[in-house]
Short mmCIF file of C-alpha atoms in Angstrom, two decimals:
data_model
loop_
_atom_site.label_atom_id
_atom_site.label_comp_id
_atom_site.label_asym_id
_atom_site.label_seq_id
_atom_site.Cartn_x
_atom_site.Cartn_y
_atom_site.Cartn_z
CA MET A 3 9.41 -11.05 -168.94
CA ALA A 4 6.54 -13.44 -168.29
CA PHE A 5 4.83 -10.64 -166.38
CA ALA A 6 5.06 -8.46 -169.49
CA VAL A 7 2.30 -10.56 -171.04
CA SER A 8 -0.07 -9.45 -168.28
CA PHE A 9 0.39 -5.80 -169.26
CA ALA A 10 0.16 -6.34 -173.02
CA THR A 11 -3.63 -6.57 -173.41
CA PRO A 12 -4.74 -4.61 -176.50
CA ALA A 13 -7.89 -3.30 -174.80
CA HIS A 14 -5.78 -0.69 -172.98
CA ALA A 15 -3.67 0.41 -175.91
CA GLN A 16 -5.73 3.24 -177.40
CA TYR A 17 -7.69 6.39 -176.68
CA PRO A 18 -10.71 5.63 -174.41
CA ASP A 19 -13.34 7.82 -176.08
CA ALA A 20 -16.23 5.99 -174.34
CA ARG A 21 -18.11 5.32 -177.58
CA LEU A 22 -20.50 2.51 -178.41
CA VAL A 23 -21.14 0.88 -181.76
CA PRO A 24 -24.48 1.99 -183.28
CA SER A 25 -27.34 -0.46 -182.75
CA GLY A 26 -27.34 -3.25 -185.33
CA ALA A 27 -23.83 -2.45 -186.59
CA LEU A 28 -20.74 -4.65 -186.60
CA SER A 29 -17.36 -3.03 -186.11
CA VAL A 30 -14.22 -4.88 -187.20
CA SER A 31 -10.75 -3.60 -186.39
CA PHE A 32 -7.15 -4.60 -186.81
CA GLU A 33 -4.99 -3.26 -183.98
CA PRO A 34 -1.33 -4.38 -184.18
CA ARG A 35 0.76 -3.56 -181.14
CA TYR A 36 4.50 -3.70 -180.54
CA MET A 37 5.99 -3.77 -177.02
CA ASN A 38 9.73 -3.78 -176.37
CA TYR A 39 11.65 -4.57 -173.17
CA ARG A 40 15.33 -3.92 -172.52
CA GLU A 41 15.29 -2.72 -168.92
CA ARG A 42 13.37 -3.31 -165.74
CA LEU A 43 12.78 -1.47 -162.47
CA ASP A 44 14.13 -3.04 -159.31
CA ALA A 45 12.41 -3.09 -155.91
CA GLY A 46 13.50 0.50 -155.25
CA GLY A 47 12.62 1.79 -158.69
CA THR A 48 16.17 1.89 -160.08
CA LEU A 49 16.65 0.96 -163.73
CA GLU A 50 18.71 -2.12 -164.49
CA PRO A 51 19.26 -4.23 -167.63
CA LEU A 52 16.64 -6.86 -168.36
CA GLY A 53 19.37 -9.54 -168.24
CA THR A 54 20.53 -8.62 -164.73
CA ASP A 55 19.56 -11.95 -163.19
CA PHE A 56 21.67 -13.82 -165.76
CA SER A 57 24.76 -11.70 -165.18
CA ASP A 58 27.31 -12.02 -162.38
CA SER A 59 30.78 -10.59 -161.93
CA ALA A 60 31.78 -13.78 -160.06
CA ALA A 61 29.49 -16.49 -161.38
CA GLY A 62 29.19 -19.27 -158.87
CA ALA A 63 26.59 -20.95 -156.68
CA ARG A 64 23.99 -18.19 -157.18
CA LEU A 65 23.78 -18.90 -160.90
CA PHE A 66 24.59 -22.61 -160.63
CA PRO A 67 22.96 -23.89 -157.43
CA THR A 68 24.28 -27.43 -157.95
CA LEU A 69 27.70 -25.98 -157.04
CA ALA A 70 26.60 -25.44 -153.45
CA THR A 71 27.54 -28.95 -152.26
CA SER A 72 30.97 -28.93 -153.94
CA GLN A 73 31.69 -25.40 -152.71
CA ASP A 74 30.84 -26.45 -149.14
CA ALA A 75 33.14 -29.45 -149.57
CA VAL A 76 36.06 -27.23 -150.58
CA ARG A 77 35.35 -24.89 -147.66
CA ALA A 78 35.49 -27.85 -145.29
CA ILE A 79 38.77 -29.15 -146.75
CA LEU A 80 40.36 -25.68 -146.62
CA GLY A 81 38.83 -24.69 -143.30
CA ASP A 82 37.77 -21.45 -144.98
CA GLY A 83 34.06 -20.63 -144.83
CA SER A 84 34.45 -17.67 -147.17
CA TYR A 85 35.78 -19.60 -150.17
CA ALA A 86 33.64 -19.10 -153.29
CA MET A 87 33.81 -20.81 -156.65
CA THR A 88 33.64 -18.55 -159.69
CA ALA A 89 33.62 -19.38 -163.37
CA GLY A 90 34.48 -15.76 -164.11
CA ALA A 91 32.33 -12.82 -165.11
CA LEU A 92 29.12 -13.75 -166.94
CA GLN A 93 27.46 -10.93 -168.83
CA ALA A 94 24.05 -11.36 -170.42
CA THR A 95 22.44 -8.78 -172.67
CA LEU A 96 18.76 -9.50 -173.07
CA ASP A 97 16.03 -7.74 -174.99
CA ALA A 98 12.57 -8.96 -175.79
CA ASP A 99 9.43 -7.88 -177.55
CA ILE A 100 5.80 -8.89 -177.79
CA ARG A 101 3.99 -8.28 -181.08
CA THR A 102 0.24 -8.60 -180.84
CA PHE A 103 -1.95 -8.84 -183.91
CA PRO A 104 -5.53 -8.87 -182.59
CA PHE A 105 -8.67 -9.04 -184.68
CA ASN A 106 -11.26 -7.14 -182.67
CA PHE A 107 -15.01 -7.19 -183.13
CA ARG A 108 -17.73 -4.97 -181.67
CA PHE A 109 -21.42 -5.46 -182.24
CA GLY A 110 -24.13 -2.97 -181.29
CA LEU A 111 -26.78 -5.10 -179.67
CA SER A 112 -28.75 -1.96 -178.83
CA SER A 113 -28.13 1.75 -178.45
CA ARG A 114 -26.88 1.04 -174.92
CA ILE A 115 -25.09 -2.31 -175.25
CA THR A 116 -22.08 -3.25 -177.34
CA LEU A 117 -20.66 -6.78 -177.37
CA THR A 118 -16.91 -7.14 -177.88
CA ALA A 119 -14.46 -9.88 -178.81
CA SER A 120 -10.70 -9.91 -179.38
CA ILE A 121 -8.79 -12.78 -180.99
CA PRO A 122 -5.06 -12.02 -180.70
CA VAL A 123 -2.23 -13.69 -182.55
CA VAL A 124 0.91 -13.05 -180.50
CA THR A 125 4.54 -13.25 -181.53
CA THR A 126 7.14 -13.19 -178.76
CA ARG A 127 10.89 -12.87 -179.09
CA ALA A 128 13.72 -13.08 -176.57
CA GLN A 129 17.24 -12.43 -177.80
CA VAL A 130 20.22 -13.20 -175.60
CA SER A 131 23.85 -12.23 -176.00
CA PHE A 132 25.81 -14.18 -173.42
CA ALA A 133 29.56 -14.06 -172.81
CA VAL A 134 31.98 -15.40 -170.21
CA ASP A 135 35.17 -13.59 -169.20
CA SER A 136 37.24 -16.24 -167.40
CA THR A 137 40.04 -13.88 -166.36
CA THR A 138 39.04 -14.10 -162.69
CA ALA A 139 37.86 -17.74 -162.82
CA ASN A 140 39.15 -20.16 -160.20
CA VAL A 141 37.33 -23.27 -161.50
CA GLY A 142 37.19 -25.50 -164.56
CA TRP A 143 35.29 -28.64 -165.49
CA ASN A 144 34.64 -31.20 -162.79
CA GLN A 145 36.85 -33.99 -164.15
CA VAL A 146 34.10 -36.59 -163.64
CA ALA A 147 31.92 -34.78 -166.19
CA GLY A 148 31.90 -36.08 -169.74
CA ALA A 149 32.54 -32.52 -170.95
CA ALA A 150 35.97 -32.60 -169.25
CA GLY A 151 37.15 -35.37 -171.55
CA ASN A 152 39.10 -37.09 -168.76
CA ALA A 153 38.20 -40.78 -169.11
CA GLN A 154 40.40 -41.83 -166.15
CA ALA A 155 39.14 -39.28 -163.64
CA ALA A 156 36.25 -41.33 -162.23
CA THR A 157 38.49 -44.37 -161.74
CA GLN A 158 41.14 -42.26 -159.97
CA ILE A 159 38.64 -40.65 -157.61
CA GLN A 160 36.95 -43.95 -156.83
CA ALA A 161 40.35 -45.51 -156.03
CA LEU A 162 41.29 -42.56 -153.80
CA LEU A 163 38.03 -42.81 -151.87
CA ALA A 164 38.55 -46.56 -151.45
CA ASP A 165 42.12 -45.99 -150.22
CA LEU A 166 40.93 -43.45 -147.66
CA GLU A 167 38.31 -45.83 -146.30
CA SER A 168 40.81 -48.73 -146.27
CA ALA A 169 43.32 -46.62 -144.32
CA ALA A 170 40.64 -45.50 -141.88
CA GLN A 171 39.58 -49.10 -141.29
CA PHE A 172 43.21 -50.20 -140.76
CA VAL A 173 43.87 -47.53 -138.12
CA GLU A 174 40.48 -48.22 -136.53
CA ALA A 175 41.37 -51.92 -136.21
CA GLN A 176 44.72 -51.03 -134.62
CA ILE A 177 42.96 -48.78 -132.11
CA ALA A 178 40.61 -51.61 -131.21
CA ALA A 179 43.61 -53.90 -130.72
CA GLY A 180 45.16 -51.46 -128.22
CA ALA A 181 47.86 -50.00 -130.46
CA TYR A 182 48.99 -46.34 -130.24
CA GLY A 183 48.73 -46.53 -126.45
CA CYS A 184 44.99 -46.86 -126.63
CA PRO A 185 42.61 -46.34 -125.07
CA SER A 186 43.83 -43.29 -123.15
CA SER A 187 47.16 -41.95 -124.47
CA PRO A 188 47.59 -38.76 -126.57
CA SER A 189 48.81 -40.98 -129.43
CA CYS A 190 45.50 -42.86 -129.31
CA THR A 191 43.58 -39.59 -129.50
CA ALA A 192 45.67 -38.52 -132.51
CA ALA A 193 44.96 -41.85 -134.25
CA GLN A 194 41.22 -41.51 -133.61
CA ASP A 195 41.35 -37.97 -134.99
CA ALA A 196 43.12 -39.25 -138.12
CA VAL A 197 40.33 -41.77 -138.73
CA THR A 198 37.73 -39.04 -138.38
CA ARG A 199 39.61 -36.73 -140.78
CA ALA A 200 40.14 -39.50 -143.32
CA ARG A 201 36.43 -40.19 -143.50
CA ALA A 202 35.64 -36.45 -143.58
CA MET A 203 38.12 -36.04 -146.45
CA SER A 204 36.46 -38.92 -148.29
CA ALA A 205 33.00 -37.36 -147.82
CA ASN A 206 34.22 -33.95 -148.95
CA LEU A 207 35.99 -35.29 -152.04
CA SER A 208 32.82 -37.21 -152.88
CA GLY A 209 30.78 -34.02 -152.52
CA LEU A 210 33.27 -32.08 -154.63
CA SER A 211 33.28 -34.62 -157.46
CA GLY A 212 29.71 -35.97 -157.25
CA LEU A 213 31.12 -39.51 -157.15
CA ASP A 214 31.12 -41.94 -154.21
CA ALA A 215 33.38 -44.90 -153.43
CA ALA A 216 30.90 -47.30 -155.03
CA GLY A 217 31.16 -45.42 -158.32
CA THR A 218 27.69 -43.90 -158.10
CA VAL A 219 27.47 -40.51 -159.81
CA ALA A 220 25.18 -37.80 -158.42
CA THR A 221 22.02 -37.08 -160.44
CA GLU A 222 22.98 -33.38 -160.33
CA LEU A 223 26.70 -33.58 -160.99
CA PRO A 224 28.60 -30.49 -159.81
CA PRO A 225 29.78 -28.90 -163.06
CA PHE A 226 32.95 -27.26 -161.76
CA ALA A 227 35.96 -27.97 -159.56
CA PRO A 228 38.87 -25.78 -158.39
CA LEU A 229 41.67 -25.27 -160.90
CA ALA A 230 44.82 -27.20 -160.15
CA SER A 231 46.73 -23.91 -160.45
CA SER A 232 44.44 -22.05 -158.03
CA ALA A 233 45.18 -21.55 -154.34
CA ALA A 234 42.26 -23.81 -153.43
CA GLY A 235 43.39 -26.52 -155.83
CA ALA A 236 46.93 -26.50 -154.43
CA ALA A 237 45.55 -26.57 -150.87
CA ILE A 238 43.35 -29.60 -151.66
CA VAL A 239 46.32 -31.53 -153.07
CA GLN A 240 48.42 -30.57 -150.05
CA ALA A 241 45.68 -31.56 -147.60
CA ILE A 242 45.40 -35.02 -149.21
CA ALA A 243 49.20 -35.45 -149.16
CA THR A 244 49.45 -34.39 -145.51
CA LEU A 245 46.69 -36.77 -144.51
CA SER A 246 48.31 -39.60 -146.48
CA THR A 247 51.63 -39.02 -144.68
CA GLU A 248 49.90 -39.04 -141.31
CA LEU A 249 48.01 -42.27 -142.07
CA GLN A 250 51.26 -43.90 -143.24
CA SER A 251 52.91 -42.91 -139.94
CA LEU A 252 50.17 -44.91 -138.26
CA GLY A 253 51.02 -47.94 -140.37
CA ALA A 254 48.32 -47.56 -143.03
CA PRO A 255 49.25 -48.10 -146.69
CA ALA A 256 49.95 -45.01 -148.83
CA LEU A 257 47.14 -43.54 -150.90
CA SER A 258 47.70 -44.94 -154.39
CA ALA A 259 45.65 -42.37 -156.35
CA SER A 260 45.49 -38.60 -156.60
CA PHE A 261 42.49 -36.30 -156.99
CA PRO A 262 42.27 -34.97 -160.60
CA LEU A 263 41.67 -31.23 -160.92
CA PRO A 264 41.04 -29.15 -164.07
CA THR A 265 43.82 -27.21 -165.74
CA GLY A 266 41.73 -24.87 -167.90
CA THR A 267 38.84 -22.44 -167.41
CA LEU A 268 35.45 -22.48 -169.13
CA GLY A 269 34.10 -20.52 -172.09
CA THR A 270 30.74 -19.18 -173.21
CA ASP A 271 29.67 -22.39 -174.94
CA ASP A 272 30.45 -24.37 -171.78
CA VAL A 273 27.68 -22.55 -169.91
CA GLY A 274 25.23 -23.82 -172.52
CA THR A 275 26.58 -27.32 -171.97
CA VAL A 276 25.97 -27.05 -168.21
CA LEU A 277 22.35 -26.03 -168.81
CA SER A 278 21.57 -28.60 -171.49
CA ASP A 279 23.60 -31.71 -170.59
CA PRO A 280 21.40 -34.04 -168.46
CA GLU A 281 24.33 -35.11 -166.24
CA PHE A 282 24.36 -31.68 -164.59
CA GLY A 283 20.67 -31.82 -163.65
CA TYR A 284 19.37 -28.65 -165.33
CA GLU A 285 18.09 -30.19 -168.58
CA ALA A 286 17.20 -26.81 -170.03
CA LEU A 287 17.86 -24.93 -173.25
CA PRO A 288 21.07 -22.91 -173.54
CA LEU A 289 20.82 -19.12 -173.48
CA ALA A 290 22.67 -18.16 -176.65
CA PHE A 291 19.80 -18.10 -179.12
CA THR A 292 17.02 -15.99 -180.59
CA ARG A 293 13.56 -17.40 -180.31
CA PHE A 294 10.37 -16.50 -182.15
CA ARG A 295 7.01 -17.90 -181.17
CA GLN A 296 3.75 -17.10 -182.93
CA LYS A 297 0.60 -18.52 -181.43
CA LEU A 298 -2.86 -17.62 -180.26
CA GLY A 299 -3.02 -15.32 -177.25
CA ASP A 300 -5.70 -15.06 -174.58
CA ILE A 301 -9.06 -14.45 -176.26
CA GLU A 302 -11.25 -11.72 -174.75
CA LEU A 303 -15.05 -11.52 -174.69
CA GLY A 304 -16.81 -8.50 -173.25
CA LEU A 305 -19.74 -6.16 -172.94
CA ARG A 306 -19.86 -2.35 -172.90
CA TYR A 307 -22.86 -0.50 -171.46
CA GLY A 308 -23.43 3.17 -172.16
CA LEU A 309 -24.41 5.20 -169.11
CA VAL A 310 -24.30 8.49 -171.02
CA GLN A 311 -23.89 8.90 -174.80
CA ARG A 312 -24.13 12.61 -175.60
CA SER A 313 -21.91 14.29 -178.17
CA ALA A 314 -19.88 16.17 -175.54
CA THR A 315 -20.29 13.82 -172.56
CA ARG A 316 -19.97 10.06 -172.65
CA ALA A 317 -19.59 7.37 -170.00
CA VAL A 318 -19.30 3.62 -170.46
CA VAL A 319 -18.86 0.72 -168.06
CA PHE A 320 -17.49 -2.55 -169.35
CA ALA A 321 -16.81 -6.12 -168.34
CA THR A 322 -14.31 -8.40 -170.07
CA ALA A 323 -13.63 -12.11 -169.64
CA ARG A 324 -10.14 -13.17 -170.66
CA LEU A 325 -10.00 -16.85 -171.59
CA PRO A 326 -7.06 -19.25 -171.05
CA THR A 327 -6.27 -19.78 -174.73
CA GLY A 328 -2.71 -18.45 -174.80
CA THR A 329 0.51 -20.43 -174.45
CA LEU A 330 2.52 -20.37 -171.24
CA ASP A 331 6.26 -19.81 -171.19
CA ASP A 332 8.32 -23.01 -171.22
CA PRO A 333 9.87 -23.82 -167.80
CA ASP A 334 12.77 -25.50 -169.63
CA ASN A 335 13.61 -22.22 -171.38
CA PHE A 336 14.83 -19.65 -168.88
CA VAL A 337 14.13 -16.66 -171.17
CA ASP A 338 10.96 -17.82 -172.87
CA ILE A 339 7.89 -15.58 -173.08
CA GLY A 340 4.44 -17.07 -173.40
CA THR A 341 1.66 -15.65 -175.56
CA GLY A 342 -0.73 -15.32 -172.63
CA ASP A 343 -1.33 -16.02 -168.94
CA ARG A 344 -3.49 -19.02 -169.83
CA GLN A 345 -5.86 -18.37 -166.97
CA THR A 346 -9.33 -16.91 -166.64
CA ASP A 347 -9.50 -13.20 -165.84
CA VAL A 348 -12.50 -10.95 -165.33
CA GLU A 349 -11.96 -7.24 -165.80
CA LEU A 350 -14.41 -4.51 -164.81
CA GLY A 351 -13.87 -0.96 -165.90
CA PHE A 352 -15.08 2.53 -166.76
CA GLU A 353 -14.42 5.01 -169.55
CA GLY A 354 -15.47 8.63 -169.48
CA PHE A 355 -15.21 11.54 -171.91
CA VAL A 356 -15.98 15.23 -171.34
CA GLN A 357 -15.49 17.96 -173.93
CA ALA A 358 -14.94 21.48 -172.62
CA GLY A 359 -15.53 23.92 -175.47
CA SER A 360 -14.78 23.26 -179.11
CA PHE A 361 -11.15 22.11 -178.86
CA VAL A 362 -10.27 20.72 -175.43
CA ALA A 363 -11.47 17.46 -173.88
CA LEU A 364 -10.53 15.01 -171.16
CA ALA A 365 -10.95 11.25 -171.28
CA ALA A 366 -10.38 8.89 -168.36
CA SER A 367 -10.36 5.17 -167.83
CA ALA A 368 -10.16 2.85 -164.86
CA ALA A 369 -10.14 -0.94 -164.77
CA TYR A 370 -9.67 -3.67 -162.20
CA ASN A 371 -8.60 -7.07 -163.45
CA PHE A 372 -9.46 -10.05 -161.24
CA GLN A 373 -6.92 -12.80 -162.01
CA PHE A 374 -8.04 -16.25 -160.94
CA SER A 375 -5.95 -19.21 -159.83
CA GLN A 376 -4.41 -21.68 -162.26
CA GLN A 377 -2.33 -24.84 -162.01
CA LEU A 378 0.89 -24.91 -164.02
CA PRO A 379 4.39 -26.41 -163.98
CA ARG A 380 7.13 -24.15 -162.60
CA ARG A 381 10.74 -24.53 -161.61
CA ILE A 382 10.55 -23.32 -158.04
CA THR A 383 13.16 -20.62 -157.63
CA SER A 384 13.33 -16.88 -157.09
CA HIS A 385 13.90 -14.75 -160.17
CA ASP A 386 17.40 -13.75 -159.03
CA ARG A 387 18.45 -17.43 -159.15
CA PRO A 388 17.24 -18.24 -162.65
CA PHE A 389 19.13 -21.50 -163.38
CA ALA A 390 16.97 -23.91 -161.41
CA PRO A 391 17.66 -27.66 -161.74
CA LEU A 392 14.99 -29.93 -163.17
CA SER A 393 14.49 -31.36 -159.67
CA THR A 394 12.79 -28.09 -158.70
CA LEU A 395 10.07 -28.55 -161.34
CA ALA A 396 6.65 -29.06 -159.74
CA ASP A 397 2.99 -28.29 -160.37
CA VAL A 398 1.87 -25.22 -158.46
CA ASN A 399 -1.33 -23.30 -157.91
CA ARG A 400 -0.59 -19.71 -158.88
CA ASN A 401 -2.89 -16.75 -158.34
CA LEU A 402 -1.46 -13.69 -160.05
CA GLY A 403 -2.13 -10.46 -158.21
CA ASP A 404 -5.12 -8.45 -159.43
CA VAL A 405 -4.23 -5.49 -161.65
CA LEU A 406 -5.50 -1.93 -161.22
CA ARG A 407 -5.19 0.52 -164.12
CA ILE A 408 -6.04 4.21 -164.09
CA GLY A 409 -5.50 6.51 -167.06
CA LEU A 410 -6.03 10.18 -167.92
CA TYR A 411 -6.05 11.47 -171.51
CA PRO A 412 -6.19 15.25 -172.09
CA SER A 413 -6.85 15.99 -175.75
CA LEU A 414 -6.89 18.79 -178.28
CA ARG A 415 -9.06 18.79 -181.40
CA LEU A 416 -6.86 19.49 -184.42
CA ALA A 417 -9.63 19.22 -187.02
CA PRO A 418 -13.25 18.03 -187.01
CA ALA A 419 -12.14 14.38 -187.27
CA PHE A 420 -8.69 14.48 -185.65
CA VAL A 421 -7.76 14.57 -181.96
CA ALA A 422 -4.25 14.70 -180.50
CA TYR A 423 -3.94 13.50 -176.93
CA GLY A 424 -1.49 12.82 -174.16
CA SER A 425 -1.73 9.91 -171.74
CA ALA A 426 -0.74 9.21 -168.16
CA THR A 427 -1.33 5.67 -166.90
CA TYR A 428 -0.84 4.14 -163.47
CA VAL A 429 -0.71 0.35 -163.03
CA ARG A 430 -0.46 -1.56 -159.75
CA LYS A 431 -0.32 -5.29 -159.05
CA PRO A 432 0.13 -6.86 -155.59
CA ALA A 433 2.22 -9.97 -155.01
CA ASP A 434 1.24 -13.34 -156.45
CA ARG A 435 0.15 -16.21 -154.22
CA VAL A 436 1.68 -19.61 -154.99
CA THR A 437 1.14 -22.99 -153.34
CA LEU A 438 2.26 -26.49 -154.25
CA ALA A 439 -0.28 -28.61 -156.10
CA GLY A 440 -0.45 -32.27 -155.08
CA THR A 441 2.59 -34.01 -153.65
CA SER A 442 5.98 -32.44 -154.21
CA PRO A 443 9.33 -32.75 -152.45
CA GLY A 444 9.15 -31.12 -149.03
CA SER A 445 12.33 -29.15 -149.72
CA LEU A 446 10.57 -27.02 -152.35
CA ASP A 447 9.29 -23.71 -151.04
CA PRO A 448 6.73 -22.13 -153.41
CA ALA A 449 7.21 -18.77 -151.67
CA ALA A 450 10.32 -18.38 -153.86
CA LEU A 451 7.98 -17.79 -156.81
CA GLU A 452 6.32 -14.91 -154.94
CA PHE A 453 9.58 -13.00 -154.50
CA GLU A 454 9.30 -9.46 -155.91
CA THR A 455 6.08 -10.13 -157.84
CA SER A 456 4.29 -7.00 -156.63
CA MET A 457 4.85 -4.11 -159.00
CA GLU A 458 3.63 -0.70 -160.03
CA SER A 459 4.39 1.68 -162.84
CA THR A 460 3.56 5.08 -164.24
CA SER A 461 3.59 5.51 -168.00
CA PHE A 462 3.34 8.56 -170.22
CA GLY A 463 2.61 8.81 -173.90
CA GLY A 464 0.27 10.19 -176.49
CA GLY A 465 -1.25 9.70 -179.87
CA ILE A 466 -3.64 10.79 -182.57
CA ALA A 467 -7.20 9.50 -182.94
CA TYR A 468 -9.39 9.81 -186.03
CA HIS A 469 -13.18 9.45 -185.90
CA ALA A 470 -15.40 10.32 -188.85
CA VAL A 471 -19.03 9.47 -189.50
CA ARG A 472 -19.92 8.30 -193.02
CA ALA A 473 -23.14 9.19 -194.82
CA SER A 474 -24.57 5.87 -193.63
CA GLY A 475 -24.22 7.10 -190.07
CA LEU A 476 -21.50 4.53 -189.31
CA PRO A 477 -18.05 5.59 -188.12
CA VAL A 478 -14.59 5.10 -189.53
CA GLU A 479 -11.93 5.14 -186.80
CA ALA A 480 -8.15 4.99 -186.81
CA GLY A 481 -5.28 6.03 -184.61
CA VAL A 482 -1.76 5.58 -183.34
CA ASP A 483 -0.74 5.40 -179.68
CA TYR A 484 2.73 5.46 -178.09
CA ARG A 485 3.47 4.84 -174.41
CA ALA A 486 6.58 4.29 -172.30
CA VAL A 487 7.02 3.39 -168.65
CA PHE A 488 8.51 6.38 -166.86
CA SER A 489 8.85 5.08 -163.30
CA GLY A 490 7.92 2.11 -161.19
CA SER A 491 9.12 -0.51 -158.75
CA GLY A 492 8.80 -4.14 -157.82
CA GLY A 493 11.97 -5.94 -158.87
CA GLN A 494 10.52 -7.49 -162.02
CA MET A 495 8.61 -4.51 -163.43
CA PRO A 496 9.53 -4.31 -167.13
CA LYS A 497 10.27 -0.83 -168.45
CA SER A 498 8.39 -1.16 -171.68
CA THR A 499 7.76 1.00 -174.68
CA SER A 500 4.71 0.27 -176.81
CA LEU A 501 3.36 1.38 -180.16
CA ASN A 502 -0.20 0.61 -181.21
CA PHE A 503 -2.05 1.25 -184.48
CA TYR A 504 -5.71 0.64 -185.15
CA LEU A 505 -8.17 0.84 -188.01
CA ARG A 506 -11.84 0.20 -187.30
CA LEU A 507 -14.65 -0.04 -189.87
CA SER A 508 -18.35 -0.65 -189.31
CA TRP A 509 -21.15 -2.24 -191.32
CA ARG A 510 -24.88 -2.30 -190.75
CA ILE A 511 -26.13 -5.81 -189.97
CA PHE A 512 -29.74 -5.00 -189.14
CA GLY A 513 -31.90 -1.93 -188.47
CA GLY A 514 -31.91 1.39 -190.25
CA GLY A 515 -30.20 3.62 -187.73
CA ASP A 516 -29.57 4.36 -184.12
CA SER A 517 -32.36 4.72 -181.62
CA ALA A 518 -30.71 6.49 -178.73
CA PRO A 519 -32.90 7.87 -175.92
CA ALA A 520 -34.35 11.26 -176.72
CA GLU A 521 -32.73 12.91 -173.70
CA GLU A 522 -29.30 11.65 -174.77
CA PRO A 523 -29.11 12.08 -178.56
CA GLN A 524 -26.39 10.29 -180.45
CA ALA A 525 -26.08 12.87 -183.23
CA PRO A 526 -24.39 16.22 -182.61
CA SER A 527 -26.57 19.33 -182.44
CA PRO A 528 -26.84 21.52 -185.58
CA ALA A 529 -24.47 24.04 -184.02
CA GLU A 530 -21.73 21.40 -183.70
CA PRO A 531 -19.58 19.96 -186.50
CA PRO A 532 -21.21 16.85 -188.04
CA ILE A 533 -17.92 14.94 -187.63
CA SER A 534 -16.55 14.30 -184.15
#
């Protein structure tokens, strides 16, 4: 959704008629635009819900990466490398929109040059409906977590870990004293193996619970543990009991404590607790909310130069600087949308218009947006693993891929001042380039932020444009434009629909009229309608 901001610039949201503002005139327009996102296009161009990354039929270590250590611990205890923790089926429905309210200004510096400025106020919204179906869940709360409400769990686990180490040390001392037929009998080998397995069990139970024998709790506490009623839970209890019996047969004292396991599954609100409670390491906002943000977007300053300004043929080149005045999305809010890229862009482009006969015309536009590097805080993760712990937060240098836009606009004149048109727009952006800024943990790989950031799309739409010239020689312009992405690819390409309205009025600031070159008159010939 953050990439949606890149494609929401109002400059590309209306009919490119390649006109300039008359010399000495100031044009002021209000051009509200609404863009909605409910789906996206994956790497192969297939449509999928916008909330795909937040959904999982068997939510486990992909969604909650801090489960990886505890899942590996259970696999080691069970001797089953395929075991997977799941909190059940998580289904997220996500839709978002960007509402831009730009105040645009154009000033005719001369008959050839128009200066432009756009000051957008942007409102963004991301609405999430998030539900957990725990029917297939095989985990519940890690009993060490405060959310589990088990005040004795930490003491029990700490005692069990201490008992395991005490038993291992006892058998180790006996081995050193020559018991069990040591150093070379099969019984000695079995005793040595028991010591190794006791310490491995202790390490695995510590990894599963996030608690060590000294009572130190992990900074990223694993949120879940196998249910006591699950096959894995029963196997863990049995493995501890079997090991205890074996250690007792070697003369070690019995293990005095058991390992506490959850008896109930988790619900929708519990996922929000995992994300927001600092003990789990994510320290982020929960998903179940609707968020509105209204702030300044990225201000644009530009210049348009008229190559040709005849009544039936017009061509304009333009340059636009986009300033870093918007607000970035919050890295602590996994569904937040910023009001701008907050980086400097320079866009160069062309608009052309050719009228063939009295009713039919073709407009075209092309633009290339150079996006420059910026430094910003990001949680370093790929988009398909959205719940990144706070430990992944680092400053990065990000250079968004440059954006190419090409559009064609066939039109039909309905009346002297009205034109109906269709639109076909192609947009392409190569992959971003991301590097770490300054010193960051060596385990962080910024390439994760580049995953599936190249994208392209083809959009179709249409609209109606109104352009009338008042007695003063200054135009009144208005229009409505609708566009929708038809196809595309990339993995994160939003399938957007957009609706744009505009009303533009002009006032004379200085001078008495236009002074276009004689060979390229601004006014239509007597044989043409006076309103175009």
